[in-house]
């Protein structure tokens, strides 16, 4: 998710179903429910969301590979990013 997120960033997320396009969300991977993803909610689709990575050239997995994510797999949205320095 670089440049929005970098390795080592801490995130504060809130469980909610109120998602808007453009927000960063925490979701369960559709094929591996034990894996949490942080992606950008690109657009609402029937029954869920189309989630994208900010840096697809890095080989990140997103809806371009696994399709739309059902709304039931969206855990919440990112409220705050804390970037540690030093």
The first five atom37 places (N, CA, C, CB, O) and aatype in JSON, in Angstrom:
{
  "aatype": [20, 20, 20, 20, 20, 20, 20, 20, 20, 20, 20, 20, 20, 20, 20, 20, 20, 20, 20, 20, 20, 20, 20, 20, 20, 20, 20, 20, 20, 20, 20, 20, 20, 20, 20, 20, 20, 20, 20, 20, 20, 20, 20, 20, 20, 20, 20, 20, 20, 20, 20, 20, 20, 20, 20, 20, 20, 20, 20, 20, 20, 20, 20, 20, 20, 20, 20, 20, 20, 20, 20, 20, 20, 20, 20, 20, 20, 20, 20, 20, 20, 20, 20, 20, 20, 20],
  "atom_mask": [
    [1, 1, 1, 1, 1],
    [1, 1, 1, 1, 1],
    [1, 1, 1, 1, 1],
    [1, 1, 1, 1, 1],
    [1, 1, 1, 1, 1],
    [1, 1, 1, 1, 1],
    [1, 1, 1, 1, 1],
    [1, 1, 1, 1, 1],
    [1, 1, 1, 1, 1],
    [1, 1, 1, 1, 1],
    [1, 1, 1, 1, 1],
    [1, 1, 1, 1, 1],
    [1, 1, 1, 1, 1],
    [1, 1, 1, 1, 1],
    [1, 1, 1, 1, 1],
    [1, 1, 1, 1, 1],
    [1, 1, 1, 1, 1],
    [1, 1, 1, 1, 1],
    [1, 1, 1, 1, 1],
    [1, 1, 1, 1, 1],
    [1, 1, 1, 1, 1],
    [1, 1, 1, 1, 1],
    [1, 1, 1, 1, 1],
    [1, 1, 1, 1, 1],
    [1, 1, 1, 1, 1],
    [1, 1, 1, 1, 1],
    [1, 1, 1, 1, 1],
    [1, 1, 1, 1, 1],
    [1, 1, 1, 1, 1],
    [1, 1, 1, 1, 1],
    [1, 1, 1, 1, 1],
    [1, 1, 1, 1, 1],
    [1, 1, 1, 1, 1],
    [1, 1, 1, 1, 1],
    [1, 1, 1, 1, 1],
    [1, 1, 1, 1, 1],
    [1, 1, 1, 1, 1],
    [1, 1, 1, 1, 1],
    [1, 1, 1, 1, 1],
    [1, 1, 1, 1, 1],
    [1, 1, 1, 1, 1],
    [1, 1, 1, 1, 1],
    [1, 1, 1, 1, 1],
    [1, 1, 1, 1, 1],
    [1, 1, 1, 1, 1],
    [1, 1, 1, 1, 1],
    [1, 1, 1, 1, 1],
    [1, 1, 1, 1, 1],
    [1, 1, 1, 1, 1],
    [1, 1, 1, 1, 1],
    [1, 1, 1, 1, 1],
    [1, 1, 1, 1, 1],
    [1, 1, 1, 1, 1],
    [1, 1, 1, 1, 1],
    [1, 1, 1, 1, 1],
    [1, 1, 1, 1, 1],
    [1, 1, 1, 1, 1],
    [1, 1, 1, 1, 1],
    [1, 1, 1, 1, 1],
    [1, 1, 1, 1, 1],
    [1, 1, 1, 1, 1],
    [1, 1, 1, 1, 1],
    [1, 1, 1, 1, 1],
    [1, 1, 1, 1, 1],
    [1, 1, 1, 1, 1],
    [1, 1, 1, 1, 1],
    [1, 1, 1, 1, 1],
    [1, 1, 1, 1, 1],
    [1, 1, 1, 1, 1],
    [1, 1, 1, 1, 1],
    [1, 1, 1, 1, 1],
    [1, 1, 1, 1, 1],
    [1, 1, 1, 1, 1],
    [1, 1, 1, 1, 1],
    [1, 1, 1, 1, 1],
    [1, 1, 1, 1, 1],
    [1, 1, 1, 1, 1],
    [1, 1, 1, 1, 1],
    [1, 1, 1, 1, 1],
    [1, 1, 1, 1, 1],
    [1, 1, 1, 1, 1],
    [1, 1, 1, 1, 1],
    [1, 1, 1, 1, 1],
    [1, 1, 1, 1, 1],
    [1, 1, 1, 1, 1],
    [1, 1, 1, 1, 1]
  ],
  "atom_positions": [
    [[0.81, -1.2, 0.0], [0.0, 0.0, 0.0], [0.86, 1.26, 0.0], [-0.93, 0.0, 1.19], [0.35, 2.35, 0.26]],
    [[2.14, 1.12, -0.28], [2.95, 2.33, -0.39], [2.45, 3.15, -1.57], [4.47, 1.98, -0.55], [2.07, 2.56, -2.58]],
    [[2.43, 4.43, -1.5], [3.05, 5.31, -0.52], [2.16, 5.64, 0.68], [3.45, 6.57, -1.18], [2.64, 6.24, 1.63]],
    [[0.87, 5.28, 0.66], [-0.02, 5.62, 1.78], [0.43, 4.95, 3.07], [-1.46, 5.21, 1.46], [0.39, 5.56, 4.14]],
    [[0.87, 3.71, 2.98], [1.33, 2.96, 4.14], [2.72, 2.43, 3.86], [0.36, 1.8, 4.49], [3.06, 2.07, 2.73]],
    [[3.52, 2.38, 4.91], [4.88, 1.84, 4.79], [5.06, 0.71, 5.8], [5.94, 2.95, 5.0], [4.35, 0.67, 6.8]],
    [[6.0, -0.19, 5.54], [6.27, -1.24, 6.53], [6.58, -0.6, 7.88], [7.45, -2.14, 6.07], [7.35, 0.37, 7.96]],
    [[5.99, -1.14, 8.93], [6.21, -0.62, 10.27], [5.17, 0.39, 10.74], [7.54, 0.01, 10.34], [5.12, 0.71, 11.92]],
    [[4.34, 0.89, 9.82], [3.27, 1.81, 10.22], [2.29, 1.08, 11.13], [2.54, 2.39, 8.98], [2.03, -0.11, 10.95]],
    [[1.76, 1.8, 12.09], [0.71, 1.27, 12.96], [-0.6, 1.87, 12.5], [0.98, 1.59, 14.46], [-0.66, 3.03, 12.11]],
    [[-1.66, 1.08, 12.55], [-2.97, 1.53, 12.1], [-3.99, 1.41, 13.23], [-3.44, 0.74, 10.88], [-3.95, 0.47, 14.03]],
    [[-4.89, 2.37, 13.26], [-6.05, 2.29, 14.14], [-7.25, 2.15, 13.23], [-6.17, 3.56, 15.1], [-7.5, 3.0, 12.37]],
    [[-8.0, 1.07, 13.42], [-9.16, 0.81, 12.56], [-10.4, 0.68, 13.43], [-8.95, -0.47, 11.71], [-10.32, 0.34, 14.61]],
    [[-11.53, 0.96, 12.84], [-12.81, 0.86, 13.55], [-13.72, -0.1, 12.79], [-13.48, 2.26, 13.69], [-13.86, -0.01, 11.57]],
    [[-14.33, -1.01, 13.53], [-15.31, -1.9, 12.91], [-16.52, -1.07, 12.5], [-15.73, -3.05, 13.87], [-17.12, -0.38, 13.32]],
    [[-16.85, -1.14, 11.24], [-18.01, -0.41, 10.74], [-18.4, -0.97, 9.38], [-17.71, 1.1, 10.64], [-17.58, -1.54, 8.67]],
    [[-19.65, -0.8, 9.04], [-20.11, -1.17, 7.7], [-20.29, 0.09, 6.85], [-21.44, -1.96, 7.78], [-20.64, -0.01, 5.68]],
    [[-20.04, 1.25, 7.44], [-20.18, 2.51, 6.71], [-18.85, 2.84, 6.02], [-20.61, 3.68, 7.67], [-17.97, 3.47, 6.61]],
    [[-18.74, 2.41, 4.8], [-17.53, 2.58, 4.01], [-17.84, 3.49, 2.84], [-16.97, 1.2, 3.52], [-18.93, 3.43, 2.26]],
    [[-16.88, 4.34, 2.49], [-17.02, 5.19, 1.3], [-15.85, 4.93, 0.37], [-17.09, 6.7, 1.7], [-14.76, 4.56, 0.8]],
    [[-16.1, 5.13, -0.9], [-15.03, 4.97, -1.89], [-13.88, 5.9, -1.54], [-15.55, 5.27, -3.33], [-14.08, 7.05, -1.15]],
    [[-12.66, 5.38, -1.67], [-11.46, 6.14, -1.38], [-10.88, 5.88, -0.01], [-11.76, 7.59, -1.52], [-9.72, 6.22, 0.25]],
    [[-11.65, 5.28, 0.89], [-11.16, 5.01, 2.24], [-10.31, 3.75, 2.26], [-12.33, 4.88, 3.22], [-10.5, 2.84, 1.45]],
    [[-9.36, 3.7, 3.21], [-8.62, 2.48, 3.45], [-9.46, 1.59, 4.35], [-7.22, 2.77, 4.08], [-10.02, 2.05, 5.35]],
    [[-9.53, 0.31, 4.0], [-10.34, -0.62, 4.78], [-9.51, -1.84, 5.17], [-11.59, -1.06, 3.99], [-8.5, -2.16, 4.54]],
    [[-9.97, -2.5, 6.22], [-9.41, -3.78, 6.64], [-10.43, -4.84, 6.24], [-9.1, -3.82, 8.21], [-11.61, -4.74, 6.58]],
    [[-9.96, -5.84, 5.51], [-10.87, -6.88, 5.01], [-10.2, -8.24, 5.12], [-11.28, -6.6, 3.54], [-8.97, -8.35, 5.16]],
    [[-11.02, -9.26, 5.17], [-10.51, -10.64, 5.12], [-10.34, -11.03, 3.66], [-11.48, -11.63, 5.87], [-11.18, -10.72, 2.82]],
    [[-9.26, -11.71, 3.37], [-8.99, -12.19, 2.01], [-10.09, -13.18, 1.63], [-7.56, -12.85, 1.9], [-10.36, -14.1, 2.4]],
    [[-10.73, -13.02, 0.46], [-11.83, -13.92, 0.08], [-11.43, -15.39, 0.0], [-12.38, -13.49, -1.24], [-12.26, -16.26, 0.29]],
    [[-10.22, -15.68, -0.39], [-9.78, -17.07, -0.52], [-9.07, -17.61, 0.71], [-8.89, -17.2, -1.69], [-8.9, -18.82, 0.84]],
    [[-8.64, -16.72, 1.6], [-7.92, -17.1, 2.82], [-8.45, -16.26, 3.98], [-6.37, -16.9, 2.64], [-7.8, -15.3, 4.37]],
    [[-9.61, -16.61, 4.54], [-10.27, -15.78, 5.54], [-9.43, -15.47, 6.79], [-11.51, -16.45, 5.97], [-9.75, -14.54, 7.52]],
    [[-8.38, -16.24, 7.04], [-7.51, -15.95, 8.18], [-6.53, -14.82, 7.91], [-6.75, -17.18, 8.56], [-5.85, -14.37, 8.83]],
    [[-6.46, -14.35, 6.67], [-5.52, -13.3, 6.28], [-6.24, -11.97, 6.19], [-4.84, -13.65, 4.95], [-7.21, -11.83, 5.45]],
    [[-5.75, -10.98, 6.94], [-6.32, -9.63, 6.87], [-5.56, -8.81, 5.84], [-6.29, -8.94, 8.25], [-4.34, -8.9, 5.73]],
    [[-6.3, -8.0, 5.1], [-5.74, -7.12, 4.09], [-6.08, -5.67, 4.43], [-6.28, -7.49, 2.68], [-7.12, -5.4, 5.02]],
    [[-5.21, -4.76, 4.06], [-5.53, -3.33, 4.1], [-5.48, -2.85, 2.66], [-4.52, -2.51, 5.04], [-4.43, -2.89, 2.02]],
    [[-6.62, -2.4, 2.16], [-6.75, -1.99, 0.77], [-7.61, -0.74, 0.68], [-7.36, -3.12, -0.09], [-8.26, -0.35, 1.65]],
    [[-7.59, -0.11, -0.49], [-8.42, 1.06, -0.73], [-9.76, 0.6, -1.32], [-7.71, 2.06, -1.68], [-9.79, -0.17, -2.28]],
    [[-10.84, 1.08, -0.74], [-12.18, 0.79, -1.27], [-12.36, 1.64, -2.52], [-13.31, 1.08, -0.19], [-12.58, 2.85, -2.43]],
    [[-12.28, 1.02, -3.68], [-12.36, 1.76, -4.94], [-13.8, 2.12, -5.3], [-11.73, 0.95, -6.07], [-14.1, 3.26, -5.65]],
    [[-14.68, 1.13, -5.19], [-16.09, 1.39, -5.52], [-16.96, 0.27, -4.96], [-16.29, 1.52, -7.07], [-16.54, -0.88, -4.82]],
    [[-18.19, 0.65, -4.66], [-19.17, -0.34, -4.2], [-19.66, -1.12, -5.41], [-20.36, 0.34, -3.45], [-19.88, -0.55, -6.49]],
    [[-19.84, -2.4, -5.23], [-20.4, -3.28, -6.26], [-21.54, -4.05, -5.59], [-19.3, -4.26, -6.88], [-21.6, -4.1, -4.37]],
    [[-22.43, -4.64, -6.36], [-23.53, -5.39, -5.72], [-23.0, -6.42, -4.71], [-24.37, -6.09, -6.8], [-22.27, -7.34, -5.08]],
    [[-23.37, -6.25, -3.46], [-23.0, -7.19, -2.42], [-21.64, -6.98, -1.78], [-23.06, -8.53, -2.95], [-21.27, -7.75, -0.89]],
    [[-20.89, -5.98, -2.21], [-19.57, -5.81, -1.62], [-18.8, -4.62, -2.15], [-18.77, -7.03, -1.83], [-19.38, -3.59, -2.51]],
    [[-17.49, -4.79, -2.19], [-16.58, -3.71, -2.59], [-15.5, -4.21, -3.53], [-15.95, -3.07, -1.36], [-15.06, -5.35, -3.45]],
    [[-15.08, -3.32, -4.42], [-13.91, -3.55, -5.26], [-12.75, -2.89, -4.53], [-14.1, -2.96, -6.73], [-12.74, -1.67, -4.35]],
    [[-11.77, -3.69, -4.1], [-10.64, -3.2, -3.31], [-9.38, -3.19, -4.16], [-10.44, -4.05, -2.05], [-9.11, -4.15, -4.88]],
    [[-8.61, -2.12, -4.06], [-7.39, -2.01, -4.84], [-6.2, -1.65, -3.96], [-7.55, -0.97, -5.94], [-6.34, -1.1, -2.87]],
    [[-5.04, -1.98, -4.46], [-3.79, -1.61, -3.84], [-3.36, -0.27, -4.42], [-2.69, -2.7, -4.06], [-3.63, 0.02, -5.59]],
    [[-2.69, 0.55, -3.62], [-2.18, 1.82, -4.13], [-0.97, 1.62, -5.03], [-1.81, 2.74, -2.98], [-0.6, 2.53, -5.78]],
    [[-0.35, 0.45, -4.97], [0.87, 0.21, -5.72], [0.8, -1.17, -6.39], [2.11, 0.3, -4.8], [1.5, -2.09, -5.97]],
    [[-0.03, -1.32, -7.43], [-0.18, -2.64, -8.05], [1.11, -3.16, -8.69], [-1.27, -2.59, -9.09], [1.27, -4.37, -8.87]],
    [[2.02, -2.26, -9.04], [3.27, -2.69, -9.65], [4.12, -3.51, -8.68], [4.07, -1.49, -10.14], [5.01, -4.25, -9.1]],
    [[3.85, -3.38, -7.39], [4.61, -4.13, -6.38], [4.14, -5.58, -6.27], [4.48, -3.45, -5.02], [4.69, -6.35, -5.49]],
    [[3.13, -5.95, -7.05], [2.65, -7.32, -7.05], [1.64, -7.62, -5.95], [3.8, -8.25, -6.91], [1.4, -8.78, -5.62]],
    [[1.05, -6.58, -5.4], [0.06, -6.78, -4.34], [-1.19, -7.46, -4.89], [-0.32, -5.43, -3.69], [-1.56, -7.27, -6.05]],
    [[-1.82, -8.25, -4.06], [-3.05, -8.94, -4.42], [-4.23, -8.07, -4.05], [-3.15, -10.32, -3.74], [-4.33, -7.59, -2.92]],
    [[-5.13, -7.86, -5.0], [-6.33, -7.06, -4.73], [-7.47, -7.58, -5.61], [-6.07, -5.55, -4.99], [-7.38, -8.68, -6.16]],
    [[-8.52, -6.8, -5.74], [-9.7, -7.26, -6.49], [-9.41, -7.54, -7.96], [-10.8, -6.23, -6.39], [-10.19, -8.23, -8.62]],
    [[-8.33, -7.02, -8.48], [-7.97, -7.36, -9.87], [-7.63, -8.83, -9.99], [-6.77, -6.5, -10.34], [-7.72, -9.41, -11.08]],
    [[-7.25, -9.45, -8.89], [-6.93, -10.87, -8.89], [-8.07, -11.72, -8.33], [-5.66, -11.11, -8.08], [-8.4, -12.77, -8.9]],
    [[-8.68, -11.29, -7.21], [-9.69, -12.15, -6.58], [-11.12, -11.64, -6.72], [-9.39, -12.29, -5.13], [-12.04, -12.26, -6.18]],
    [[-11.33, -10.55, -7.43], [-12.68, -10.06, -7.68], [-13.23, -9.24, -6.52], [-13.61, -11.21, -7.96], [-12.49, -8.92, -5.58]],
    [[-14.5, -8.91, -6.57], [-15.09, -8.09, -5.51], [-15.09, -8.83, -4.17], [-16.52, -7.69, -5.88], [-15.18, -10.06, -4.11]],
    [[-14.97, -8.06, -3.11], [-14.96, -8.63, -1.76], [-16.35, -8.47, -1.16], [-13.88, -7.93, -0.87], [-16.87, -7.36, -1.09]],
    [[-16.96, -9.57, -0.72], [-18.29, -9.48, -0.11], [-18.28, -8.54, 1.11], [-18.79, -10.87, 0.31], [-17.3, -8.5, 1.85]],
    [[-19.35, -7.8, 1.29], [-19.45, -6.86, 2.4], [-19.21, -7.54, 3.74], [-20.83, -6.19, 2.41], [-18.68, -6.92, 4.67]],
    [[-19.58, -8.81, 3.87], [-19.4, -9.54, 5.13], [-17.92, -9.71, 5.49], [-20.06, -10.91, 5.04], [-17.6, -9.96, 6.65]],
    [[-17.02, -9.59, 4.51], [-15.59, -9.74, 4.77], [-14.9, -8.42, 5.08], [-14.92, -10.4, 3.59], [-13.71, -8.42, 5.4]],
    [[-15.61, -7.32, 4.98], [-15.03, -6.01, 5.33], [-15.13, -5.87, 6.84], [-15.77, -4.83, 4.58], [-16.23, -5.83, 7.4]],
    [[-13.99, -5.78, 7.5], [-13.96, -5.7, 8.96], [-14.14, -4.26, 9.46], [-12.65, -6.26, 9.49], [-14.68, -4.05, 10.54]],
    [[-13.69, -3.29, 8.69], [-13.8, -1.9, 9.13], [-12.95, -0.99, 8.28], [-13.4, -1.76, 10.59], [-12.42, -1.39, 7.24]],
    [[-12.82, 0.26, 8.74], [-12.03, 1.23, 7.99], [-10.9, 1.77, 8.85], [-12.91, 2.37, 7.47], [-11.0, 1.82, 10.07]],
    [[-9.84, 2.16, 8.18], [-8.68, 2.72, 8.86], [-8.99, 4.16, 9.23], [-7.39, 2.62, 7.97], [-9.39, 4.96, 8.38]],
    [[-8.8, 4.49, 10.51], [-9.03, 5.85, 10.99], [-7.75, 6.66, 11.07], [-9.7, 5.81, 12.34], [-7.76, 7.87, 10.84]],
    [[-6.66, 5.99, 11.41], [-5.42, 6.7, 11.72], [-4.22, 5.85, 11.36], [-5.37, 7.1, 13.19], [-4.22, 4.63, 11.56]],
    [[-3.21, 6.49, 10.83], [-1.92, 5.83, 10.57], [-0.88, 6.53, 11.43], [-1.53, 5.88, 9.04], [-0.8, 7.76, 11.43]],
    [[-0.09, 5.75, 12.16], [1.0, 6.3, 12.96], [2.29, 5.81, 12.34], [0.89, 5.88, 14.47], [2.55, 4.6, 12.29]],
    [[3.09, 6.73, 11.88], [4.36, 6.38, 11.24], [5.49, 6.62, 12.24], [4.59, 7.21, 9.94], [5.77, 7.75, 12.62]],
    [[6.11, 5.53, 12.64], [7.25, 5.65, 13.56], [8.45, 6.18, 12.81], [7.58, 4.29, 14.23], [8.69, 5.78, 11.67]],
    [[9.19, 7.05, 13.42], [10.39, 7.6, 12.79], [11.61, 7.14, 13.56], [10.33, 9.15, 12.74], [11.55, 6.82, 14.75]],
    [[12.73, 7.13, 12.84], [13.99, 6.82, 13.51], [14.37, 5.45, 13.47], [13.95, 7.21, 14.83], [15.42, 5.09, 14.01]]
  ]
}
